[in-house]
Coordinates of C-alpha atoms and ligand atoms in Angstrom, one line a residue:
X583 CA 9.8 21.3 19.6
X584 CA 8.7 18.4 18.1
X585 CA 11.3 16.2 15.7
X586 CA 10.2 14.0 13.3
X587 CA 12.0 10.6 13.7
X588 CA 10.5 8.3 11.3
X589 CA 10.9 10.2 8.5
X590 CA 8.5 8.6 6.1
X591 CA 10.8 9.5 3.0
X592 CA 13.7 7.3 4.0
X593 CA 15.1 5.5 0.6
X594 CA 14.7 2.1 0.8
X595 CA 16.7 -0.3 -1.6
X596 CA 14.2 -2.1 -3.8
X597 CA 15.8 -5.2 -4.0
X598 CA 13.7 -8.1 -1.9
X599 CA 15.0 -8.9 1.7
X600 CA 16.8 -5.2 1.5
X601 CA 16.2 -2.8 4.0
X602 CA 19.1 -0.8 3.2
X603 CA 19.0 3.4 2.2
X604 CA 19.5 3.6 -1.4
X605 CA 21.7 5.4 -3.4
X606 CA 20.9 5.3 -6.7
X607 CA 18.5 5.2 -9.2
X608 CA 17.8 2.8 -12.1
X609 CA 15.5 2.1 -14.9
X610 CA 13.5 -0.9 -14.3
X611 CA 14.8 -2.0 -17.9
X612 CA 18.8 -2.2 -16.6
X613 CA 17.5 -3.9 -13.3
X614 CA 15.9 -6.5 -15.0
X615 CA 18.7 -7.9 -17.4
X616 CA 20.2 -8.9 -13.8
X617 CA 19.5 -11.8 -11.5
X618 CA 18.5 -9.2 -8.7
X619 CA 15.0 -9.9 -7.2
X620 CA 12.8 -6.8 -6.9
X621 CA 10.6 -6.2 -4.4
X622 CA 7.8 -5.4 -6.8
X623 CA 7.8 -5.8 -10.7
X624 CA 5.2 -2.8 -11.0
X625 CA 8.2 -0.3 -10.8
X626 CA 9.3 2.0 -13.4
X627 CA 12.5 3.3 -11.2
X628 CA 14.7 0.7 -9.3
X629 CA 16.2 2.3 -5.9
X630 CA 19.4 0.1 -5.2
X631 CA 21.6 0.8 -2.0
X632 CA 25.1 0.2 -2.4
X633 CA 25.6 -3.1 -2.3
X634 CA 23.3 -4.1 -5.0
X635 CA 24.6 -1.3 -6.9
X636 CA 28.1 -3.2 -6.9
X637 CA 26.2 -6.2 -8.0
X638 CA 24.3 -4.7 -10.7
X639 CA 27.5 -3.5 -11.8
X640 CA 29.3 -6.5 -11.6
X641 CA 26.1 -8.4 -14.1
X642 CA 26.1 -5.7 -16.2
X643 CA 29.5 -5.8 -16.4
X644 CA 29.4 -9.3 -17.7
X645 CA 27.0 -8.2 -20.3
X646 CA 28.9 -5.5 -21.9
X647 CA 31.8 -7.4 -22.9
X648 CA 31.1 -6.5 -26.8
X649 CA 31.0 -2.7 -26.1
X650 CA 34.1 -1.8 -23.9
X651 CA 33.4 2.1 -25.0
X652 CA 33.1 3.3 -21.8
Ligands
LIG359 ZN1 19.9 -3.4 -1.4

C-alpha cells in the first residue's frame, strides 16, 4: 500500500518567491503587461495562485479603463 506523498504534479504559482498552488492559467502575454515578477521568462503559460490572480486583476484592471465592455 504504498501512497504517494510528494506528488510531483503539485501546481505551483509562477510568480518569483511564490510557493503557493495555483489556480489559474494565463498567457504569458497578459502576465507581462503587469509588474508581477515571473519565475522564468521562457514561459508560454503563467500559473498564478490566488493572490497574484487578485493582483493581476487589480493591474489589468487599471489598464482597461477605455474598454469597460465587460
Ligand atoms: Zn503566487
Amino acid at each position: 500500500m504504498a501512497e504517494a506523498k510528494h506528488s510531483v504534479d503539485i501546481k505551483i504559482c509562477d510568480v518569483a518567491g511564490c510557493d503557493k498552488e495555483y489556480e489559474r492559467s494565463l498567457n504569458i502575454k497578459q502576465v507581462a503587461q503587469t509588474t508581477l515578477k515571473l519565475k522564468s521568462n521562457d514561459l508560454r503559460n503563467v500559473h498564478l495562485c490566488k493572490e497574484h490572480y487578485k493582483e493581476f486583476k487589480k493591474e489589468t484592471k487599471t489598464n482597461r479603463e477605455l474598454d469597460s465592455v465587460y
